[in-house]
Amino acid sequence: MRTITLGLLVAAAVTVTGCNETARLAKDVTGTWSSAPIELGNDTQGQTTTVETFTFENENGTPGGVIMIESMISQQKGMATDAVAGGSPFAMTVAAKASVSGTWEAIDDDEIRVILDMSSLMVTVDPEAVSLVANPLSGTTSSEIDSLRPAMADFVTADLTGLVKAHYLKYAMLDDVKVKENGKILEVEVGKTDMIMRRQL
């Protein structure tokens, strides 16, 4: 009987310690954090980068709550379309925004599980934030290029939606989570990639 009692006490102590550690991690990460630029895509056509903001909301001291991820996206690409001067190439620079929400839970002293609701995913491209520049040797006029803005905004929105969705799904598990420098720096491992974020005031 004594052996069983000691075993139960040890199990209870481990459980309490585990709860304390997850609660501590949840408390430490609660708030808003901003990343350095992250590469979303890089190919022969161009490059796409994003700066991300993570907001961890904690509910009533539980080891989790609601999470919001917001992305400020920049894309530079070389394009060509039959709508302009018989398919003459032009350069495109786009500024876009994306966001998704879901829930998060600290499941260990250095692990956070994230469940994102992809029905909340939003990608927005402002046609006025689409910059198109023609090759000066092609003879394409500025008016021809400007007429493409609305169509290119729609094209980029569809293109980025798939790219961003695949990117966000990588955040399903945040490993090796550490809060450093008196709560100013958040370090996490996403897959095999290290990610560093700074707390926003």
C-alpha positions as a Python dict, from the first residue, in 0.01 Angstrom:
ca = {
    (1, 'M'): (0, 0, 0),
    (2, 'R'): (284, 235, 86),
    (3, 'T'): (449, 173, -253),
    (4, 'I'): (124, 254, -430),
    (5, 'T'): (81, 571, -226),
    (6, 'L'): (435, 688, -303),
    (7, 'G'): (376, 619, -671),
    (8, 'L'): (59, 827, -668),
    (9, 'L'): (238, 1113, -493),
    (10, 'V'): (518, 1110, -750),
    (11, 'A'): (266, 1106, -1036),
    (12, 'A'): (76, 1394, -878),
    (13, 'A'): (397, 1593, -835),
    (14, 'V'): (491, 1538, -1201),
    (15, 'T'): (143, 1648, -1310),
    (16, 'V'): (158, 1965, -1099),
    (17, 'T'): (507, 2045, -1229),
    (18, 'G'): (391, 1996, -1588),
    (19, 'C'): (91, 2221, -1535),
    (20, 'N'): (312, 2487, -1377),
    (21, 'E'): (552, 2475, -1672),
    (22, 'T'): (282, 2507, -1938),
    (23, 'A'): (116, 2786, -1741),
    (24, 'R'): (449, 2968, -1718),
    (25, 'L'): (511, 2935, -2091),
    (26, 'A'): (158, 3052, -2171),
    (27, 'K'): (205, 3357, -1950),
    (28, 'D'): (544, 3438, -2104),
    (29, 'V'): (429, 3425, -2469),
    (30, 'T'): (100, 3610, -2419),
    (31, 'G'): (111, 3934, -2615),
    (32, 'T'): (206, 4052, -2964),
    (33, 'W'): (531, 3963, -3139),
    (34, 'S'): (678, 4073, -3472),
    (35, 'S'): (920, 3878, -3690),
    (36, 'A'): (1207, 3977, -3914),
    (37, 'P'): (1141, 3939, -4290),
    (38, 'I'): (1065, 3578, -4387),
    (39, 'E'): (1104, 3438, -4737),
    (40, 'L'): (781, 3290, -4874),
    (41, 'G'): (905, 3216, -5223),
    (42, 'N'): (1208, 3272, -5442),
    (43, 'D'): (1224, 3150, -5800),
    (44, 'T'): (1337, 3264, -6143),
    (45, 'Q'): (1038, 3500, -6168),
    (46, 'G'): (1098, 3685, -5844),
    (47, 'Q'): (1082, 3691, -5466),
    (48, 'T'): (807, 3704, -5201),
    (49, 'T'): (876, 3802, -4840),
    (50, 'T'): (664, 3868, -4534),
    (51, 'V'): (690, 4030, -4192),
    (52, 'E'): (460, 3853, -3949),
    (53, 'T'): (286, 3956, -3631),
    (54, 'F'): (172, 3690, -3384),
    (55, 'T'): (-79, 3780, -3114),
    (56, 'F'): (-126, 3521, -2839),
    (57, 'E'): (-431, 3589, -2625),
    (58, 'N'): (-459, 3406, -2292),
    (59, 'E'): (-799, 3319, -2152),
    (60, 'N'): (-848, 3325, -1774),
    (61, 'G'): (-501, 3199, -1695),
    (62, 'T'): (-541, 2882, -1903),
    (63, 'P'): (-235, 2753, -2096),
    (64, 'G'): (-374, 2878, -2426),
    (65, 'G'): (-634, 3085, -2603),
    (66, 'V'): (-688, 3266, -2933),
    (67, 'I'): (-407, 3335, -3179),
    (68, 'M'): (-402, 3585, -3465),
    (69, 'I'): (-131, 3585, -3733),
    (70, 'E'): (-101, 3889, -3959),
    (71, 'S'): (138, 3920, -4253),
    (72, 'M'): (267, 4222, -4442),
    (73, 'I'): (374, 4078, -4777),
    (74, 'S'): (602, 4219, -5043),
    (75, 'Q'): (637, 4057, -5384),
    (76, 'Q'): (859, 4144, -5681),
    (77, 'K'): (814, 3952, -6006),
    (78, 'G'): (888, 3967, -6371),
    (79, 'M'): (573, 3917, -6577),
    (80, 'A'): (453, 3900, -6935),
    (81, 'T'): (101, 3914, -7072),
    (82, 'D'): (-58, 3917, -7416),
    (83, 'A'): (-266, 4211, -7298),
    (84, 'V'): (38, 4437, -7329),
    (85, 'A'): (232, 4493, -7650),
    (86, 'G'): (213, 4135, -7773),
    (87, 'G'): (340, 3981, -7450),
    (88, 'S'): (612, 4231, -7366),
    (89, 'P'): (770, 4169, -7023),
    (90, 'F'): (723, 4404, -6731),
    (91, 'A'): (818, 4415, -6363),
    (92, 'M'): (561, 4402, -6087),
    (93, 'T'): (592, 4500, -5722),
    (94, 'V'): (302, 4424, -5489),
    (95, 'A'): (219, 4504, -5126),
    (96, 'A'): (-38, 4274, -4970),
    (97, 'K'): (-185, 4183, -4632),
    (98, 'A'): (-289, 3843, -4501),
    (99, 'S'): (-433, 3719, -4174),
    (100, 'V'): (-565, 3405, -4010),
    (101, 'S'): (-692, 3320, -3664),
    (102, 'G'): (-724, 3008, -3452),
    (103, 'T'): (-633, 2868, -3113),
    (104, 'W'): (-308, 2784, -2936),
    (105, 'E'): (-210, 2573, -2637),
    (106, 'A'): (114, 2528, -2446),
    (107, 'I'): (149, 2149, -2422),
    (108, 'D'): (497, 2135, -2266),
    (109, 'D'): (750, 2373, -2117),
    (110, 'D'): (879, 2456, -2468),
    (111, 'E'): (607, 2344, -2713),
    (112, 'I'): (296, 2520, -2841),
    (113, 'R'): (29, 2354, -3053),
    (114, 'V'): (-152, 2583, -3298),
    (115, 'I'): (-483, 2505, -3469),
    (116, 'L'): (-564, 2762, -3738),
    (117, 'D'): (-910, 2813, -3882),
    (118, 'M'): (-842, 2839, -4253),
    (119, 'S'): (-1196, 2964, -4314),
    (120, 'S'): (-1077, 3286, -4147),
    (121, 'L'): (-787, 3328, -4393),
    (122, 'M'): (-792, 3665, -4567),
    (123, 'V'): (-555, 3796, -4835),
    (124, 'T'): (-593, 4154, -4954),
    (125, 'V'): (-416, 4325, -5242),
    (126, 'D'): (-488, 4692, -5306),
    (127, 'P'): (-474, 4766, -5682),
    (128, 'E'): (-320, 5103, -5594),
    (129, 'A'): (-37, 4915, -5419),
    (130, 'V'): (46, 4724, -5740),
    (131, 'S'): (341, 4885, -5917),
    (132, 'L'): (393, 4788, -6282),
    (133, 'V'): (698, 4899, -6478),
    (134, 'A'): (738, 4820, -6849),
    (135, 'N'): (1058, 4744, -7027),
    (136, 'P'): (1149, 5080, -7189),
    (137, 'L'): (1269, 4899, -7501),
    (138, 'S'): (932, 4733, -7560),
    (139, 'G'): (754, 5054, -7658),
    (140, 'T'): (473, 4982, -7410),
    (141, 'T'): (300, 5296, -7283),
    (142, 'S'): (227, 5380, -6919),
    (143, 'S'): (-147, 5378, -6988),
    (144, 'E'): (-128, 5022, -7122),
    (145, 'I'): (51, 4910, -6808),
    (146, 'D'): (-179, 5100, -6571),
    (147, 'S'): (-484, 4937, -6727),
    (148, 'L'): (-358, 4602, -6596),
    (149, 'R'): (-362, 4698, -6226),
    (150, 'P'): (-708, 4560, -6133),
    (151, 'A'): (-653, 4233, -6319),
    (152, 'M'): (-306, 4188, -6173),
    (153, 'A'): (-439, 4256, -5822),
    (154, 'D'): (-690, 3972, -5867),
    (155, 'F'): (-418, 3745, -6009),
    (156, 'V'): (-182, 3815, -5721),
    (157, 'T'): (-456, 3765, -5461),
    (158, 'A'): (-528, 3416, -5596),
    (159, 'D'): (-157, 3335, -5624),
    (160, 'L'): (-74, 3453, -5272),
    (161, 'T'): (-372, 3279, -5112),
    (162, 'G'): (-232, 2936, -5194),
    (163, 'L'): (120, 3039, -5098),
    (164, 'V'): (18, 3191, -4766),
    (165, 'K'): (-210, 2900, -4672),
    (166, 'A'): (73, 2650, -4715),
    (167, 'H'): (301, 2881, -4516),
    (168, 'Y'): (58, 2921, -4225),
    (169, 'L'): (9, 2544, -4196),
    (170, 'K'): (378, 2518, -4098),
    (171, 'Y'): (288, 2684, -3768),
    (172, 'A'): (88, 2381, -3646),
    (173, 'M'): (362, 2309, -3390),
    (174, 'L'): (604, 2561, -3242),
    (175, 'D'): (900, 2380, -3087),
    (176, 'D'): (1187, 2484, -2863),
    (177, 'V'): (993, 2795, -2755),
    (178, 'K'): (1199, 3033, -2542),
    (179, 'V'): (1128, 3384, -2413),
    (180, 'K'): (1450, 3576, -2353),
    (181, 'E'): (1590, 3916, -2259),
    (182, 'N'): (1334, 3987, -1989),
    (183, 'G'): (1040, 3900, -2211),
    (184, 'K'): (1152, 4103, -2513),
    (185, 'I'): (1258, 3820, -2748),
    (186, 'L'): (1063, 3511, -2851),
    (187, 'E'): (1254, 3226, -3016),
    (188, 'V'): (1074, 2932, -3175),
    (189, 'E'): (1156, 2648, -3410),
    (190, 'V'): (918, 2595, -3702),
    (191, 'G'): (1000, 2264, -3866),
    (192, 'K'): (1378, 2287, -3900),
    (193, 'T'): (1384, 2667, -3918),
    (194, 'D'): (1461, 2900, -3628),
    (195, 'M'): (1241, 3208, -3597),
    (196, 'I'): (1306, 3512, -3377),
    (197, 'M'): (1039, 3767, -3287),
    (198, 'R'): (1036, 4084, -3079),
    (199, 'R'): (762, 4182, -2840),
    (200, 'Q'): (549, 4476, -2955),
    (201, 'L'): (440, 4734, -2700),
}
